[in-house]
Amino acid sequence: KKSFWSILETHSEHILTPILAAIGAGKVNRESVRLYVLTKSKAQGTFVKRIRIDEDGDFIDNWPEGYFNETYL
């Protein structure tokens, strides 16, 4: 079985949506996908938040305000 690691930085819903759809269709194991959001604030500096994905390809955790407003929030 082949496996690989990839780090993808994007602001595009068009890249993330097919990955979520593949998880929901059972083509991709949700445990093989890690999604992180970096947020910057004056008080805390830059911090990383993991956004978990369920077996249907939906987000378990809420996105920070301003991300993917049309589809997911």
C-alpha positions in Angstrom: 0.0 0.0 0.0 1.4 3.3 -1.0 1.2 6.4 1.2 2.5 9.9 1.0 2.6 13.1 3.0 1.6 16.4 1.5 1.2 19.9 2.9 -1.2 22.1 1.1 -1.7 25.8 1.9 -4.8 27.2 0.4 -7.5 29.8 0.7 -9.7 28.0 -1.8 -12.9 26.2 -1.1 -12.5 24.5 -4.5 -9.6 22.5 -3.3 -11.0 21.5 0.1 -14.5 20.6 -1.1 -13.5 17.6 -3.2 -11.4 16.2 -0.4 -14.4 16.4 2.0 -16.6 14.8 -0.7 -14.1 11.9 -1.0 -14.2 11.4 2.7 -18.0 11.4 2.7 -18.0 8.9 -0.2 -15.6 6.6 1.7 -12.8 7.0 -0.8 -10.5 8.8 1.6 -10.1 7.9 5.3 -10.8 11.0 7.4 -7.9 10.0 9.7 -5.5 10.5 6.8 -6.5 14.2 6.5 -5.4 16.8 8.9 -6.8 20.3 8.6 -5.3 23.3 10.4 -6.2 27.0 10.5 -3.6 29.6 11.5 -5.1 32.7 13.1 -3.3 35.8 14.1 -4.3 38.1 16.9 -2.5 41.0 18.6 -3.2 39.6 22.1 -2.1 36.0 21.4 0.1 36.2 18.3 -0.3 33.5 15.7 -1.9 30.2 16.8 -2.9 27.0 15.2 -6.3 25.4 15.5 -7.1 21.9 14.2 -10.4 21.5 12.4 -11.6 17.9 12.7 -13.6 16.2 10.0 -16.3 13.5 10.6 -16.9 10.3 8.6 -19.4 12.2 6.4 -16.8 14.8 5.3 -18.4 17.5 7.5 -16.5 19.7 10.0 -16.7 18.8 13.6 -15.1 22.0 14.8 -16.2 25.5 13.9 -14.1 27.6 11.5 -12.8 31.0 12.8 -14.9 33.8 11.5 -14.4 34.8 7.9 -13.5 31.4 6.5 -15.7 29.7 3.9 -18.7 31.7 4.9 -20.9 30.7 1.9 -20.7 26.9 2.3 -19.7 25.9 5.8 -20.7 28.5 8.4 
